[in-house]
PDB file of C-alpha atoms in Angstrom:
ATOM      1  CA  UNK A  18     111.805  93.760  92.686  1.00  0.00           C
ATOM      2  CA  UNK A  19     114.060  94.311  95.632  1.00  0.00           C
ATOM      3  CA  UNK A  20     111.195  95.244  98.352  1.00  0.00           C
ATOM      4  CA  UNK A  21     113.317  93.777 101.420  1.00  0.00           C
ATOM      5  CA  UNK A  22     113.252  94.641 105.088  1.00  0.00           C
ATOM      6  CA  UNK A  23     111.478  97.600 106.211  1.00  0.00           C
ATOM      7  CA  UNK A  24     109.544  97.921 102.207  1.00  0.00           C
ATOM      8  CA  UNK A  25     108.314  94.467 102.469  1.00  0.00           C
ATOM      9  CA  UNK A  26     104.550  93.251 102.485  1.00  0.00           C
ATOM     10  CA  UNK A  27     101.760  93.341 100.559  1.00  0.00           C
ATOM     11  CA  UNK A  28      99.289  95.425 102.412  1.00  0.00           C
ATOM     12  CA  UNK A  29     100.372  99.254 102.335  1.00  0.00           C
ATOM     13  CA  UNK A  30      98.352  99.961 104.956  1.00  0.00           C
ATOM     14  CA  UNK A  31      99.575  97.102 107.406  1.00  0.00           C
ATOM     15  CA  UNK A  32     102.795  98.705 106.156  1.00  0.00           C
ATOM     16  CA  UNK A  33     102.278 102.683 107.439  1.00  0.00           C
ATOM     17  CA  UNK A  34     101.035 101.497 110.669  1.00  0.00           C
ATOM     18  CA  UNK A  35     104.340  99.373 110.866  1.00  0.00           C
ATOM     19  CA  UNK A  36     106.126 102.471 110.044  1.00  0.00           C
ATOM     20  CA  UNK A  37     104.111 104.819 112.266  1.00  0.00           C
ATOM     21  CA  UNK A  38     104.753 102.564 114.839  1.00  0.00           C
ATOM     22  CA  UNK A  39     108.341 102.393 115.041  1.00  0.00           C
ATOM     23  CA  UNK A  40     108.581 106.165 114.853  1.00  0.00           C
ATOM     24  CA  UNK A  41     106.126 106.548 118.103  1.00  0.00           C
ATOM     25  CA  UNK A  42     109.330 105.944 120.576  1.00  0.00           C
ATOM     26  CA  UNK A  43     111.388 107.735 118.634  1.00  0.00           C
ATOM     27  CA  UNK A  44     109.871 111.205 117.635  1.00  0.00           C
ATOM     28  CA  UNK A  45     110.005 114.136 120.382  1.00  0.00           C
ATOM     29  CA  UNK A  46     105.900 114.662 119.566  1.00  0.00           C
ATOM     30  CA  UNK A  47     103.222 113.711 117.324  1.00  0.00           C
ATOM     31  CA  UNK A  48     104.099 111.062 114.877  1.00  0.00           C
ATOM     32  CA  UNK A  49     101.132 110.805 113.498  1.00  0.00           C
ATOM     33  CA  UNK A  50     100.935 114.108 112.606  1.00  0.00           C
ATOM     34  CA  UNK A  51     100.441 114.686 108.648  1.00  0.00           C
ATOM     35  CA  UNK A  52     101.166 118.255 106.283  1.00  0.00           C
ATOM     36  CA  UNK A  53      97.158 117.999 104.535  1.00  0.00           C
ATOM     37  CA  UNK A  54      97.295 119.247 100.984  1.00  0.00           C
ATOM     38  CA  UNK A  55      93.740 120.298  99.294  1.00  0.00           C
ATOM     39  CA  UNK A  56      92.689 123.231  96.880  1.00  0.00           C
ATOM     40  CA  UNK A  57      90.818 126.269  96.553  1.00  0.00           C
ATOM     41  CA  UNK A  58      88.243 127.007  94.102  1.00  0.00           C
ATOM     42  CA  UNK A  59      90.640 128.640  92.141  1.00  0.00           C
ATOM     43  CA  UNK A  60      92.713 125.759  92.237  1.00  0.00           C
ATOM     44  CA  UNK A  61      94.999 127.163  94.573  1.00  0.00           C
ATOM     45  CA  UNK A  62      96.660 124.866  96.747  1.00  0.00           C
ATOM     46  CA  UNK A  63      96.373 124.995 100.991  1.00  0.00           C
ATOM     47  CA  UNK A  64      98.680 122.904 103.516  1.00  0.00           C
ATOM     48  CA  UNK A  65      98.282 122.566 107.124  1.00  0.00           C
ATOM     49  CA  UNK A  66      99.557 120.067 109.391  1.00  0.00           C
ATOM     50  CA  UNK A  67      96.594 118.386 111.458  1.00  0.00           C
ATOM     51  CA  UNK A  68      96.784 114.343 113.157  1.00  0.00           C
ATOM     52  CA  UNK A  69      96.034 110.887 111.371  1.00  0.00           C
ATOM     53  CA  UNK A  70      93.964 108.961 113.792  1.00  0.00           C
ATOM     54  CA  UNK A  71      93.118 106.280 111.937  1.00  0.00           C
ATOM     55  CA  UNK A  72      95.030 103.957 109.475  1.00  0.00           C
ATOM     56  CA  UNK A  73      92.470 101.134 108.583  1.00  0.00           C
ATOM     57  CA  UNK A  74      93.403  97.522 106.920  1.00  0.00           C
ATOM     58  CA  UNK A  75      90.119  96.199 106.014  1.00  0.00           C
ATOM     59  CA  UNK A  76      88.207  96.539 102.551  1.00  0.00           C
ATOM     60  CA  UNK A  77      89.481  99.435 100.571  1.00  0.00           C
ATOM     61  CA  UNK A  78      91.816 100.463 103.384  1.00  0.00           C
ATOM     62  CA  UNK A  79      91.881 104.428 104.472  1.00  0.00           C
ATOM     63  CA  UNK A  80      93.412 107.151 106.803  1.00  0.00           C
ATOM     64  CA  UNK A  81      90.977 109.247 108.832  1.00  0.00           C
ATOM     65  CA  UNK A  82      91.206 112.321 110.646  1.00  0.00           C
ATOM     66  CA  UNK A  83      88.977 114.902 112.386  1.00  0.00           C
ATOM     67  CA  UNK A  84      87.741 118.052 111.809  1.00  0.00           C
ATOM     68  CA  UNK A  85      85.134 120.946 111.579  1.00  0.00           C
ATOM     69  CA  UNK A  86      83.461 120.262 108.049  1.00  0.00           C
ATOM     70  CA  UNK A  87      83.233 124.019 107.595  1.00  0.00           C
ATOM     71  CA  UNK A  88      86.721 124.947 107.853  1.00  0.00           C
ATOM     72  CA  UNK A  89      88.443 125.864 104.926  1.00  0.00           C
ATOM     73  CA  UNK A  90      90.056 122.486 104.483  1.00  0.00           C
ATOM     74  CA  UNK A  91      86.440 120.544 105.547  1.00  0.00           C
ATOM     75  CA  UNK A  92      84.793 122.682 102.316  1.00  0.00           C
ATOM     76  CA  UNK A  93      87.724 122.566 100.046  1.00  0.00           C
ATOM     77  CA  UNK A  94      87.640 118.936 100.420  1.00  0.00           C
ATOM     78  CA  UNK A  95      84.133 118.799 100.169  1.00  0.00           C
ATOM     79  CA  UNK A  96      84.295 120.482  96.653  1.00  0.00           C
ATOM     80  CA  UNK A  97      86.830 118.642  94.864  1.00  0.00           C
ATOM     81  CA  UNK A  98      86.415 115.157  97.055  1.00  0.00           C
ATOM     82  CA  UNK A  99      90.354 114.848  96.966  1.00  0.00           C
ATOM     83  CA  UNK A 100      92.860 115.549  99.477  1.00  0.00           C
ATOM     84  CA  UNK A 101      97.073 114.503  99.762  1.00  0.00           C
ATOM     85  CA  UNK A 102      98.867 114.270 102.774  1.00  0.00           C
ATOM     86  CA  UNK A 103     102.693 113.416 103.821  1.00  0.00           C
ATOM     87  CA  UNK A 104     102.961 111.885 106.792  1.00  0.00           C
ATOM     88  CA  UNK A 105     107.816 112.885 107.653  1.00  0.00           C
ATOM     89  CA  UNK A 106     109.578 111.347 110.541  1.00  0.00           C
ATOM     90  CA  UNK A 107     112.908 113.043 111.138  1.00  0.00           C
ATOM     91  CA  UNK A 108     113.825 110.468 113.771  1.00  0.00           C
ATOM     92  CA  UNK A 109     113.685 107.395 111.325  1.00  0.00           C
ATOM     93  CA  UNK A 110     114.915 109.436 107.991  1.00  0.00           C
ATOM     94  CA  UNK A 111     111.535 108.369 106.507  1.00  0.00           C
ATOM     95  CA  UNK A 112     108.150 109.178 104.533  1.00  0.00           C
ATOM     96  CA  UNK A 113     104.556 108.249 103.762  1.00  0.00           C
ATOM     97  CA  UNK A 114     102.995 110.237 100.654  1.00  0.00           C
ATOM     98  CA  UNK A 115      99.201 109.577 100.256  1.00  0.00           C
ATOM     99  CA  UNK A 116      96.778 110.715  97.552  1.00  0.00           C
ATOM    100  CA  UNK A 117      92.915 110.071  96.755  1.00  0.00           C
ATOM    101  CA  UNK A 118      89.761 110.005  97.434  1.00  0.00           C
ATOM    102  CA  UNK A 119      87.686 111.163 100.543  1.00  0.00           C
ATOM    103  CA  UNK A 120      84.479 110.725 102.360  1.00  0.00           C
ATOM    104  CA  UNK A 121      83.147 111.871 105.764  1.00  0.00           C
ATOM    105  CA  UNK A 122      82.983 109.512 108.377  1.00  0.00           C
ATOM    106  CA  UNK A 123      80.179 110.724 111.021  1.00  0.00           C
ATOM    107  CA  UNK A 124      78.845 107.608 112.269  1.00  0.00           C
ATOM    108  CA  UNK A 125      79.273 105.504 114.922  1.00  0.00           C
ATOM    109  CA  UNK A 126      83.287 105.666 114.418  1.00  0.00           C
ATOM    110  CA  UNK A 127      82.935 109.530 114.728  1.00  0.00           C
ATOM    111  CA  UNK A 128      81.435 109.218 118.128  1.00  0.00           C
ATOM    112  CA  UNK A 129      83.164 107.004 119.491  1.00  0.00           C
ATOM    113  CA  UNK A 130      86.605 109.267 118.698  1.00  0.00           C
ATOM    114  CA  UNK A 131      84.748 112.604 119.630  1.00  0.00           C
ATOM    115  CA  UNK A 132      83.967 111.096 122.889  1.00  0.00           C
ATOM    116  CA  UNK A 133      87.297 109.710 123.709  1.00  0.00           C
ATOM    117  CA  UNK A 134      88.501 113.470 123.389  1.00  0.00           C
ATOM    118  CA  UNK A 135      88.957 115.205 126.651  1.00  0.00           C
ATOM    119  CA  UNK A 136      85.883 117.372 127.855  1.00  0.00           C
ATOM    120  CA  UNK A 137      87.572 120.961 126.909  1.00  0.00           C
ATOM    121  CA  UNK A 138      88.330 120.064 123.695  1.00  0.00           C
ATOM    122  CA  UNK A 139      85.018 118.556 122.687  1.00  0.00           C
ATOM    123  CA  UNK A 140      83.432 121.864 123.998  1.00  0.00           C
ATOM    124  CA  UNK A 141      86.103 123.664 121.553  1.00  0.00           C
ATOM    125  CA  UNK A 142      85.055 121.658 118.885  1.00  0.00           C
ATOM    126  CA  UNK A 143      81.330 123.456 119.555  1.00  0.00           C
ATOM    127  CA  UNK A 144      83.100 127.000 120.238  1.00  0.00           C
ATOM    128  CA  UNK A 145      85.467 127.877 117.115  1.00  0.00           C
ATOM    129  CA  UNK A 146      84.223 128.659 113.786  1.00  0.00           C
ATOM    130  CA  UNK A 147      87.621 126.919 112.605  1.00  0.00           C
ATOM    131  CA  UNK A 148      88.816 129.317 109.652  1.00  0.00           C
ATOM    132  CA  UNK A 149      86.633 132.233 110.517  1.00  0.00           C
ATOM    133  CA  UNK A 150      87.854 135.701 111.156  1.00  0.00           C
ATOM    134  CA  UNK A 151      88.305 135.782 115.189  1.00  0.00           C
ATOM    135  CA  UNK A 152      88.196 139.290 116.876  1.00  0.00           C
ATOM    136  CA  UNK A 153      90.372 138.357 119.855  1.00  0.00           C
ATOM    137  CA  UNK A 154      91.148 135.355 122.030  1.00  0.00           C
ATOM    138  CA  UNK A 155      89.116 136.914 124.897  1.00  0.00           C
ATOM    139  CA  UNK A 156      85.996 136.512 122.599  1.00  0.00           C
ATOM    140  CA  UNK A 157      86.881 132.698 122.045  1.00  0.00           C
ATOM    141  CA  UNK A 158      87.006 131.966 125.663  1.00  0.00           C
ATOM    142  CA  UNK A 159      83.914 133.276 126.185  1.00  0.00           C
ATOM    143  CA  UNK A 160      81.868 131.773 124.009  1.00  0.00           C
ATOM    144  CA  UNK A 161      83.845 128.695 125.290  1.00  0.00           C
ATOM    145  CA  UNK A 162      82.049 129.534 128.906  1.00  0.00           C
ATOM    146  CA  UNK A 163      79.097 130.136 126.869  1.00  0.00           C
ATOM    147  CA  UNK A 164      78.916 126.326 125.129  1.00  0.00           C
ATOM    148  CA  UNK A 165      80.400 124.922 128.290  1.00  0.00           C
ATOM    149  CA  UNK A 166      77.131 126.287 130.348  1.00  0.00           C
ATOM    150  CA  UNK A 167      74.902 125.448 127.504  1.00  0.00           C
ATOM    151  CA  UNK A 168      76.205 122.356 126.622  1.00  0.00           C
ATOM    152  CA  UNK A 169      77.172 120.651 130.252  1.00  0.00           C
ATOM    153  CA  UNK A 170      79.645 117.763 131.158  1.00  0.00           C
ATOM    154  CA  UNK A 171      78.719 115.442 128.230  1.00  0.00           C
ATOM    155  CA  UNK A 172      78.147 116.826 124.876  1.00  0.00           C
ATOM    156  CA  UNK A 173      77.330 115.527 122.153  1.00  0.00           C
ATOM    157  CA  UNK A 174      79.354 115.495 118.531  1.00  0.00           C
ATOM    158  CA  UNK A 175      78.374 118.576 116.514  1.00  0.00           C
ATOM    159  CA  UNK A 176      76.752 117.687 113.019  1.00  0.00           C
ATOM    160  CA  UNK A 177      79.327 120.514 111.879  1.00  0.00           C
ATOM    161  CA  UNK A 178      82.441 117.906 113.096  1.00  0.00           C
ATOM    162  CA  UNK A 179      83.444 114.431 112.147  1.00  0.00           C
ATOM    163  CA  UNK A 180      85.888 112.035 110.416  1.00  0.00           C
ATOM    164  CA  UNK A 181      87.369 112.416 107.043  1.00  0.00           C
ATOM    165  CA  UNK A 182      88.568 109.491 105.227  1.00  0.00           C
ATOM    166  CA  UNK A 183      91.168 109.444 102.397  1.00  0.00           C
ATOM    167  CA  UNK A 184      91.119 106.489 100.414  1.00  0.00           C
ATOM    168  CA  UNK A 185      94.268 106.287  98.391  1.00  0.00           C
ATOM    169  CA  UNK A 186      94.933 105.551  94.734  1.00  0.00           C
ATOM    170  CA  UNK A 187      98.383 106.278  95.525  1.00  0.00           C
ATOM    171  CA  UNK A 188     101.043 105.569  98.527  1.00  0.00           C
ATOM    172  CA  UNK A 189     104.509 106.207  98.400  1.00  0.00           C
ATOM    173  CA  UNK A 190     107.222 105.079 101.103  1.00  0.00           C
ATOM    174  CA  UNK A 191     110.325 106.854 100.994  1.00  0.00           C
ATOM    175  CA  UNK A 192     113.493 105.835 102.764  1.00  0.00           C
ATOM    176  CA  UNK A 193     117.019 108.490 103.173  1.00  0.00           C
ATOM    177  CA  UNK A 194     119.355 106.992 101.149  1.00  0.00           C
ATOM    178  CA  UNK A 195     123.556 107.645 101.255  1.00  0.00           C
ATOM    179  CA  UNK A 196     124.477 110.142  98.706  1.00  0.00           C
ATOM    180  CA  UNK A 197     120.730 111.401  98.048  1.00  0.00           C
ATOM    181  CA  UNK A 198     120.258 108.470  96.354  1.00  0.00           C
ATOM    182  CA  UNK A 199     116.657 107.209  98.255  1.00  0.00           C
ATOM    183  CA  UNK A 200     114.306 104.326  98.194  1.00  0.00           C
ATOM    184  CA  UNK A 201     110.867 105.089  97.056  1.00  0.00           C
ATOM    185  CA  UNK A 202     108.233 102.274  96.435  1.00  0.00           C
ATOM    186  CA  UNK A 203     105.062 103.310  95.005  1.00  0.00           C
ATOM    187  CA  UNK A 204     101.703 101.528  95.212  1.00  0.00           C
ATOM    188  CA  UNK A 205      99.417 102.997  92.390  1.00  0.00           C
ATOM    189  CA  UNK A 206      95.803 101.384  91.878  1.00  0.00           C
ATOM    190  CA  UNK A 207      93.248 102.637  89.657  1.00  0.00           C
ATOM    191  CA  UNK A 208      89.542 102.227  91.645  1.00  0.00           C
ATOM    192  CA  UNK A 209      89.127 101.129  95.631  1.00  0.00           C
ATOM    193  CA  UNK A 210      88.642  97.990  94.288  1.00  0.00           C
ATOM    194  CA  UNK A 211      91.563  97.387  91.863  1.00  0.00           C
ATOM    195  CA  UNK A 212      95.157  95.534  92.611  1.00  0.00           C
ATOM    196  CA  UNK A 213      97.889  97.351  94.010  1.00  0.00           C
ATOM    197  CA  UNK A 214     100.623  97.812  91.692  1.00  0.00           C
ATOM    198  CA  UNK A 215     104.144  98.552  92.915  1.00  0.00           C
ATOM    199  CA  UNK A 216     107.086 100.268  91.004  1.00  0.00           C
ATOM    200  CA  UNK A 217     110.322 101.392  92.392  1.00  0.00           C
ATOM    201  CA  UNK A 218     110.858 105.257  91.377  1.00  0.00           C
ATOM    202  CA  UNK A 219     114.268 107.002  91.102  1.00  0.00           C
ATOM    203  CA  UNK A 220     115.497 108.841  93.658  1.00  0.00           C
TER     204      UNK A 220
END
């Protein structure tokens, strides 16, 4: 199989952060930032764009990112345990496309992410009801003052808000090619656990 240059290695992972990298410098904001895909209980799907902290190489491998558990995404994701995500760079002409498994994270690793956040955002972690019906920004603000009188200079992470973890069965990298005739390589496994099997796929 031709996997050459910017498709080669054998750790997908080690391979997004490679790409994620070189798109930092090059993107106007936010490379990391990914379109989430779950569904509804009716099977309905939902998209939203929200940030990939987290790209981890180790055991299974993952992507994490944050967010209120009771949001629409944090319980639609909590109902199905499933969740898909593209992660586009205009800038390099490129794409990640990720599908699995999750699980929370809301240990240690949680913490430590929550408390590298600035100070008004971890108080608006505490503040919004992400999803809920909101009666006016005015109301928001003040029960921001509210949390930020009750809650101080050093709060801690809300049970309510943590990591989420996608661990993938399947990765795709995508490359613009001349003529709409792209690269795509995807890595398919069947468990956490299993070899990673890699297939070229039409354009």
């Amino acid at each position: 199989m031709d996997r050459t240059g910017i498709f080669a290695g054998d750790n997908p992972f080690e391979l997004a952060r490679a790409w994620l990298a070189e798109a930092e410098p090059e993107e106007p904001n936010d490379p990391n930032a990914i379109a989430l895909a779950t569904v509804d209980a009716a099977g309905l799907p939902n998209v939203r764009m929200v940030l990939l902290k987290e790209i981890e190489t180790a055991g299974a491998g993952g992507f994490v990112f944050y967010t209120n558990y009771e949001s629409a995404k944090g319980q639609e994701i909590a109902a199905t345990g499933k969740a898909a995500f593209v992660l586009h760079w205009k800038s390099l002409r490129r794409q990640i496309r990720v599908r699995g498994t999750t699980e929370r994270e809301e240990g240690p690793q949680a913490d430590a992410y929550y408390a590298s956040r600035s100070l008004k955002s971890r108080l608006g972690a505490w503040a919004s009801r992400q999803s809920r019906p909101l009666a006016s920004r005015t109301a928001l603000m003040a029960e921001v003052a509210k949390i930020t009188a009750l809650k101080g200079t050093n709060p801690s992470r809300p049970a309510f808000w943590g990591g989420i973890r996608i661990i993938p069965t399947e990765i795709e990298f995508w490359a613009d090619g001349a003529f709409r005739l792209h690269d795509r390589f995807r890595w398919t496994r069947s468990t956490p656990s299993s070899e990673w099997v890699v297939d070229r796929l039409n354009p």
